[in-house]
PDB file of C-alpha atoms in Angstrom:
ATOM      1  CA  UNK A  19      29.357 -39.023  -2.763  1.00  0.00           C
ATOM      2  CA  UNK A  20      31.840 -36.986  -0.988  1.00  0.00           C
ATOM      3  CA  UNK A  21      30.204 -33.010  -0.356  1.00  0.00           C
ATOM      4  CA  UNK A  22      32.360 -30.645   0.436  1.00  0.00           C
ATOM      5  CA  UNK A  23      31.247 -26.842   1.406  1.00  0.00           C
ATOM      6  CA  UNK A  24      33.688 -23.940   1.284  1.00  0.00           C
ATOM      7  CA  UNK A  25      33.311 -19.523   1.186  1.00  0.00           C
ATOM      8  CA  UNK A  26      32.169 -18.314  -1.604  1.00  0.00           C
ATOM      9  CA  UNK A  27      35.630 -17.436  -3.338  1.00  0.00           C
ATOM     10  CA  UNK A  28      35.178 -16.311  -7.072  1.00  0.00           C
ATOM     11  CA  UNK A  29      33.108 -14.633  -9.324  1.00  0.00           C
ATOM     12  CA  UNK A  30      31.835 -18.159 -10.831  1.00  0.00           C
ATOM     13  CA  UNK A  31      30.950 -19.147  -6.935  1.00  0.00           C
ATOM     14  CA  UNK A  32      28.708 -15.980  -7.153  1.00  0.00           C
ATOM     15  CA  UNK A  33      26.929 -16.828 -10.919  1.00  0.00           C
ATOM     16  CA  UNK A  34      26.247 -20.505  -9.422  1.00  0.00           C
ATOM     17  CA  UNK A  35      24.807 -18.833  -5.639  1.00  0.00           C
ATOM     18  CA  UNK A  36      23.556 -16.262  -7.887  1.00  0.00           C
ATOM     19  CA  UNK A  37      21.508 -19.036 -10.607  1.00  0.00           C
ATOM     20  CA  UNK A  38      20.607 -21.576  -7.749  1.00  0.00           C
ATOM     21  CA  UNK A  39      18.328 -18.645  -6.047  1.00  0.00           C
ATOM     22  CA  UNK A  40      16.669 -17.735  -8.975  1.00  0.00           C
ATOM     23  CA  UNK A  41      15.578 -21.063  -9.979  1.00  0.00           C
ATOM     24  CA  UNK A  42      14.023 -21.851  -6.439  1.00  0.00           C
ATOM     25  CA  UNK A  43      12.725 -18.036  -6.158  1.00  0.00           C
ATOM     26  CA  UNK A  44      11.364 -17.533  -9.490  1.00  0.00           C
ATOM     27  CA  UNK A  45       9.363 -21.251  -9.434  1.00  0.00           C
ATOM     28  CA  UNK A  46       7.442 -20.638  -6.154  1.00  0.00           C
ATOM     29  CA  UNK A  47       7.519 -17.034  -5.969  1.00  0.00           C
ATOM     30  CA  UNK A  48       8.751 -13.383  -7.484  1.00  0.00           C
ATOM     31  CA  UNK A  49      12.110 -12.456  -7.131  1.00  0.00           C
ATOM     32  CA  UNK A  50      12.023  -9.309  -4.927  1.00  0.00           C
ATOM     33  CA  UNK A  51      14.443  -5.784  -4.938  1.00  0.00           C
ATOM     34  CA  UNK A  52      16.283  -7.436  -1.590  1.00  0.00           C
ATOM     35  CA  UNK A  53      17.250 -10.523  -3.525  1.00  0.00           C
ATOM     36  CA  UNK A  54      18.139  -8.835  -6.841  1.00  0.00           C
ATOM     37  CA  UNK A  55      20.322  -6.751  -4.248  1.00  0.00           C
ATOM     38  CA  UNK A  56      21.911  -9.828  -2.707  1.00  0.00           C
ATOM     39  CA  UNK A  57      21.970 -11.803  -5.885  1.00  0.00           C
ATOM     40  CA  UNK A  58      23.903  -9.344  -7.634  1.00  0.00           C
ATOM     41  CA  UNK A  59      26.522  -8.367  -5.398  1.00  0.00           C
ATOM     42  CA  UNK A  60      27.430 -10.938  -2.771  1.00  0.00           C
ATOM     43  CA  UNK A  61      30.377 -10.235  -1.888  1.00  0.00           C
ATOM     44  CA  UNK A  62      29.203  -6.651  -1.312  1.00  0.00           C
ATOM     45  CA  UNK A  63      26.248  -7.040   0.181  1.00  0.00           C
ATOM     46  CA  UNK A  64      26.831 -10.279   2.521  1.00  0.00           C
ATOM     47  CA  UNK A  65      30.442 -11.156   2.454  1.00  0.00           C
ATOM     48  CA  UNK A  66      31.865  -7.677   3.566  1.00  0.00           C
ATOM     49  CA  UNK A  67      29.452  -6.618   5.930  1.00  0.00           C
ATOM     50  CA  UNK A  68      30.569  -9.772   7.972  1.00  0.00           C
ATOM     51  CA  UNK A  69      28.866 -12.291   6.777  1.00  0.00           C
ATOM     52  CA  UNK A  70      29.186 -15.288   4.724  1.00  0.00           C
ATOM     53  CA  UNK A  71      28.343 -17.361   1.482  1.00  0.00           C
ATOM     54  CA  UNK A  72      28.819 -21.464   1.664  1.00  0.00           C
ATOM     55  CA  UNK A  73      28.981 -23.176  -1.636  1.00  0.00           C
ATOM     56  CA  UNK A  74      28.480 -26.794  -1.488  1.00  0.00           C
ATOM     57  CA  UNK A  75      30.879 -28.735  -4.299  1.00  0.00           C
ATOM     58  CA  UNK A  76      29.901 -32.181  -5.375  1.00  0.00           C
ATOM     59  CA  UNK A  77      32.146 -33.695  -8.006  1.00  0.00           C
ATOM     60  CA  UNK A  78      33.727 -30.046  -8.732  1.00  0.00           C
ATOM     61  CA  UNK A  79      30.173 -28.338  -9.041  1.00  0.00           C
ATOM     62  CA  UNK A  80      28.480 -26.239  -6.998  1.00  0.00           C
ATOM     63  CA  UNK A  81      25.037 -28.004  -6.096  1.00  0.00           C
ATOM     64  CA  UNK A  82      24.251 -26.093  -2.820  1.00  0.00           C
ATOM     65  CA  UNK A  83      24.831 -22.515  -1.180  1.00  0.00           C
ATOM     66  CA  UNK A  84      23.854 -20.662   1.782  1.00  0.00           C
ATOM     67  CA  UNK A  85      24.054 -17.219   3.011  1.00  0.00           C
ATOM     68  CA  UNK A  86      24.891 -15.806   6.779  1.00  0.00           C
ATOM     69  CA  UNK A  87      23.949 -12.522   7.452  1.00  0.00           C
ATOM     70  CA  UNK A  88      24.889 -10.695  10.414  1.00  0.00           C
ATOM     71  CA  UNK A  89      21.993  -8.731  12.483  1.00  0.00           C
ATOM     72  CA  UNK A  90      24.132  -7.289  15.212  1.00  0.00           C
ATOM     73  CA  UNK A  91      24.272  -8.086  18.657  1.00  0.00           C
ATOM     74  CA  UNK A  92      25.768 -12.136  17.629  1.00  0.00           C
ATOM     75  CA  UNK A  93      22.232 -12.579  15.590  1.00  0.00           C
ATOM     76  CA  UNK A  94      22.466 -14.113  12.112  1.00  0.00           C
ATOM     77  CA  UNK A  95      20.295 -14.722   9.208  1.00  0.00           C
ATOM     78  CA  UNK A  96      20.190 -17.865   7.327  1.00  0.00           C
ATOM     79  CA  UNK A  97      19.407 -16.874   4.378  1.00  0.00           C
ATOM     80  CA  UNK A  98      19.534 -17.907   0.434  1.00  0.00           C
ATOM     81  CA  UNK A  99      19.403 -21.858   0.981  1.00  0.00           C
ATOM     82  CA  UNK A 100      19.352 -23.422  -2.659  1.00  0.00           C
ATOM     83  CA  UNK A 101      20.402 -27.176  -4.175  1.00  0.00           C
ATOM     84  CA  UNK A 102      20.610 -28.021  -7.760  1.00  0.00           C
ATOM     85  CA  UNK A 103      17.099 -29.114  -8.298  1.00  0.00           C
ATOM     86  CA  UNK A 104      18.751 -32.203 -10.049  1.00  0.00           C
ATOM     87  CA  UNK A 105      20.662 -32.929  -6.759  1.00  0.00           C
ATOM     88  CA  UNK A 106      17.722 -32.319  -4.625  1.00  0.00           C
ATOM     89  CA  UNK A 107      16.538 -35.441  -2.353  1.00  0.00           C
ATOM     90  CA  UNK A 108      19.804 -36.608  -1.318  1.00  0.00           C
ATOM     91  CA  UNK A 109      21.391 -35.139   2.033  1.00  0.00           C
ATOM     92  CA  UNK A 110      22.888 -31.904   0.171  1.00  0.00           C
ATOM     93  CA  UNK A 111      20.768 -29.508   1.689  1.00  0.00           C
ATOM     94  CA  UNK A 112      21.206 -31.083   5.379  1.00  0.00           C
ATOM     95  CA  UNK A 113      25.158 -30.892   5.073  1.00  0.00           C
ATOM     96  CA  UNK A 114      24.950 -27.051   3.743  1.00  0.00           C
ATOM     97  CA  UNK A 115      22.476 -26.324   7.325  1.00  0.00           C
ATOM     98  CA  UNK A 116      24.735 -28.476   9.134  1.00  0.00           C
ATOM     99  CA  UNK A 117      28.043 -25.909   7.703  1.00  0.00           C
ATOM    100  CA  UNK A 118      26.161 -23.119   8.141  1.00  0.00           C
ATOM    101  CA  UNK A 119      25.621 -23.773  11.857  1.00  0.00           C
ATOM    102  CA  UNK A 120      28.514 -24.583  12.058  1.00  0.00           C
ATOM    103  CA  UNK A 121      30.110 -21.902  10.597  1.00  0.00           C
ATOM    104  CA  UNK A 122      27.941 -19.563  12.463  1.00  0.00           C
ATOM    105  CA  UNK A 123      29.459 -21.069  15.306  1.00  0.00           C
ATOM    106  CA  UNK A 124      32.837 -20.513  14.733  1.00  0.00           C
ATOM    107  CA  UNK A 125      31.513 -16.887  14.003  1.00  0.00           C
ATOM    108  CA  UNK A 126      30.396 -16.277  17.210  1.00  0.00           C
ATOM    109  CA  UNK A 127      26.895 -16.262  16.549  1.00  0.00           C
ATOM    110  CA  UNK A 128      24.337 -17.135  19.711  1.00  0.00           C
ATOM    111  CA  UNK A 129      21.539 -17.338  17.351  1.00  0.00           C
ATOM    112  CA  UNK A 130      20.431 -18.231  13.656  1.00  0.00           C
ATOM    113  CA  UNK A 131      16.469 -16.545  12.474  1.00  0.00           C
ATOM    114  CA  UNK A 132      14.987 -17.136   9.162  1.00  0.00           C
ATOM    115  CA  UNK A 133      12.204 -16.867   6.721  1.00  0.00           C
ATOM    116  CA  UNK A 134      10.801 -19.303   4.936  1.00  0.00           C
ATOM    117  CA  UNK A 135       7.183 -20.192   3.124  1.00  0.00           C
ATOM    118  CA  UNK A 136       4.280 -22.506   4.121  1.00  0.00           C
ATOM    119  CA  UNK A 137       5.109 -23.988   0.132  1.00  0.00           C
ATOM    120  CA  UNK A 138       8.934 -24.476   1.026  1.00  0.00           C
ATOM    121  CA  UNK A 139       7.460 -27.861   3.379  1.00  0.00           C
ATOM    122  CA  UNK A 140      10.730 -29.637   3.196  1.00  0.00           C
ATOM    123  CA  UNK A 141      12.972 -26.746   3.849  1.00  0.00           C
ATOM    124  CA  UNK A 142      11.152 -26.081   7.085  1.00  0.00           C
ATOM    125  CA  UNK A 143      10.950 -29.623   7.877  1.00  0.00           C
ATOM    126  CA  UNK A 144      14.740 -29.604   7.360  1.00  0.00           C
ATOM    127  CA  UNK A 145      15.290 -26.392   9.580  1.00  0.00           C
ATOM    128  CA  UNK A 146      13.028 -28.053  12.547  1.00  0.00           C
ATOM    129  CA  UNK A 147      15.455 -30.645  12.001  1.00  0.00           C
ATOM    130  CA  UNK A 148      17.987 -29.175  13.091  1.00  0.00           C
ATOM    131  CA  UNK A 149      16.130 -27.592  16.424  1.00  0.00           C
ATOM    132  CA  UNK A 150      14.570 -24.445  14.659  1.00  0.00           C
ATOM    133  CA  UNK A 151      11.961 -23.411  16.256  1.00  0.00           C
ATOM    134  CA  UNK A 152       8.654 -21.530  14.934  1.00  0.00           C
ATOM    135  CA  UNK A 153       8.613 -18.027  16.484  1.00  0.00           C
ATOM    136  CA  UNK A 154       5.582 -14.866  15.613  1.00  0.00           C
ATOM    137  CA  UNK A 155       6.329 -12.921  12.510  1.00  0.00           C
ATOM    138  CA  UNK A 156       6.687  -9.596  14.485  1.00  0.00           C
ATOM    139  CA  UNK A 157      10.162 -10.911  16.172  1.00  0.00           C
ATOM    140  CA  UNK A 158      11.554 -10.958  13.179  1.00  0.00           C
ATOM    141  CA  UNK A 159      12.969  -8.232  10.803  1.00  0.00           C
ATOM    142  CA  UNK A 160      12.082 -10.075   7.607  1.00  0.00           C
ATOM    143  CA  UNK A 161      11.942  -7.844   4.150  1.00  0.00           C
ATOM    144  CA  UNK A 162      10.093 -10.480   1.990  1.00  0.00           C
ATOM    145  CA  UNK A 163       6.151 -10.945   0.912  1.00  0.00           C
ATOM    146  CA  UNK A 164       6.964 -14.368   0.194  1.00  0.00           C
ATOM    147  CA  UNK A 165       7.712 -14.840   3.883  1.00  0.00           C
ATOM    148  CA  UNK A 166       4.779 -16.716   6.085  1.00  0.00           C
ATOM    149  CA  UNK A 167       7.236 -18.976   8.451  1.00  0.00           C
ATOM    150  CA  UNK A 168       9.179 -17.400  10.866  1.00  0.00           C
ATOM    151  CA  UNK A 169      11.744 -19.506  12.777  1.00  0.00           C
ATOM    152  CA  UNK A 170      15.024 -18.836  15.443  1.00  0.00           C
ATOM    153  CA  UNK A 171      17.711 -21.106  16.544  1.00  0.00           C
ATOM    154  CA  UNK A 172      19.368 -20.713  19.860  1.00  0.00           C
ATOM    155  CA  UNK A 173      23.470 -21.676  19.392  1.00  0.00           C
ATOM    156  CA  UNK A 174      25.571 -22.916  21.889  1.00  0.00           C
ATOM    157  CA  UNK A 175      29.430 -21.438  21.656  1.00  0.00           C
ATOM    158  CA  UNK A 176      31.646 -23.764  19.812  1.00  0.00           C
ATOM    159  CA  UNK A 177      33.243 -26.743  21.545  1.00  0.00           C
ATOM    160  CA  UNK A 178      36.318 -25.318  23.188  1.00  0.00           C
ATOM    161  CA  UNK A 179      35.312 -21.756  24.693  1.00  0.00           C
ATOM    162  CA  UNK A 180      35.741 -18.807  22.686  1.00  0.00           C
ATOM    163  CA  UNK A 181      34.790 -18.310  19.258  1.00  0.00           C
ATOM    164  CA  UNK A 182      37.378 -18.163  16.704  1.00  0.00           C
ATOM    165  CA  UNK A 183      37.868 -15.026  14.634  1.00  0.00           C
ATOM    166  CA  UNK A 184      36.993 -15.521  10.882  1.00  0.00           C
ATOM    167  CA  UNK A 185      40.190 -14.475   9.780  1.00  0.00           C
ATOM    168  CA  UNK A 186      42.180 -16.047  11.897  1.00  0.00           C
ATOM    169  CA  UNK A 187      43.752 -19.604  10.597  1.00  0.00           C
ATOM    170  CA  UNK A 188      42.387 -21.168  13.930  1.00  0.00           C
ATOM    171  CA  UNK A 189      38.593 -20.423  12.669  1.00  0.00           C
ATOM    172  CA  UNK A 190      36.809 -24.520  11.727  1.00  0.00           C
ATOM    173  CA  UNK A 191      37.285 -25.453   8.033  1.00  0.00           C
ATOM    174  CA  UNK A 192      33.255 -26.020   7.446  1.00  0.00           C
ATOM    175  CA  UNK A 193      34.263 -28.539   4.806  1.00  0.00           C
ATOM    176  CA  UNK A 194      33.709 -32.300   4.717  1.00  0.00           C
TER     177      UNK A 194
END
C-alpha cells in the first residue's frame, strides 16, 4: 500500500476534499456557513490566502485530505482532516498529519491549533499522537458549534535552518 500526499492541484482534487468533508461533517454534525465557504472554494479561500490543501492518493484515488490555514504571526490551522470512510483504520489518516506537519514545516510555521469534537475520539487520539496538546477553548479563534476540543502543537523549524519558501523548488516534496 504505497500513500502518496500531494497539493491540491485540480478541480477534481477539490470535488474529492470537497465530498470527503461532507461525509464526516454531515454524519456527526451540521455542516456550518464556514465550511460551505471552504468547501466550495478552496483554492480561494485556503490555497491563496497562503495556505494549503494535501490530498492523499492511494492507488490513483484520493482517500485522504487536509487543510493548512494560515493565522498570522507563523500560526496555522489544521483543519478539514477526512479519509474515505472505506479506507478508514489503516494508517491513512496518520501519514496525511504526518504531511501536514510536515508541510507546515517547510512553511515556516512555529505552531499547528485545531478543533475537534469529544465524538471525533480517534481523531484526537491521533492528534495527541503526534504531541498535540489540549489547550482552553478561549486561546483559540475557532468559528464552529461543533467544536468542544481545543488543541496546539508547538513546531520545531525544519531540519536544516531556515524554512523553505513554498514556491521555491527547494520547499520538501510532502509525498511518500
Amino acid at each position: 500500500m504505497e500513500i502518496s500526499t500531494r497539493p491540491l492541484q485540480t478541480e477534481a482534487d477539490a470535488a474529492a476534499f470537497r465530498s470527503l468533508n461532507e461525509e464526516w461533517i454531515s454524519r456527526y454534525f451540521t455542516i456550518e456557513p464556514e465550511d460551505r465557504r471552504q468547501l466550495d472554494d478552496p483554492f480561494g479561500v485556503i490555497v491563496e490566502p497562503g495556505g494549503e490543501v494535501l490530498v492523499a492518493e492511494l492507488d490513483g484515488e484520493v482517500v485522504g485530505c487536509v487543510a493548512l490555514r494560515p493565522a498570522g504571526d507563523g500560526v496555522y490551522e489544521l483543519s478539514k482532516m477526512a479519509v474515505a470512510p472505506a479506507r478508514r483504520g489503516r494508517g491513512i489518516g496518520r501519514h496525511v498529519i504526518a504531511a501536514a506537519v510536515e508541510r507546515a514545516r517547510a512553511l515556516g510555521a512555529t505552531s499547528l491549533f485545531l478543533g475537534s469534537s469529544t465524538k471525533l475520539a480517534p481523531a484526537v487520539h491521533l492528534y495527541e499522537s503526534f504531541g498535540f496538546v489540549h489547550v482552553p477553548a478561549q486561546t483559540l479563534h475557532m468559528p464552529y458549534a461543533r467544536a468542544d476540543v481545543f488543541m496546539r502543537l508547538e513546531l520545531e523549524p525544519p531540519a536544516g535552518g531556515a524554512p523553505a519558501s513554498p514556491s521555491t523548488p527547494s520547499a520538501p516534496d510532502v509525498t511518500r
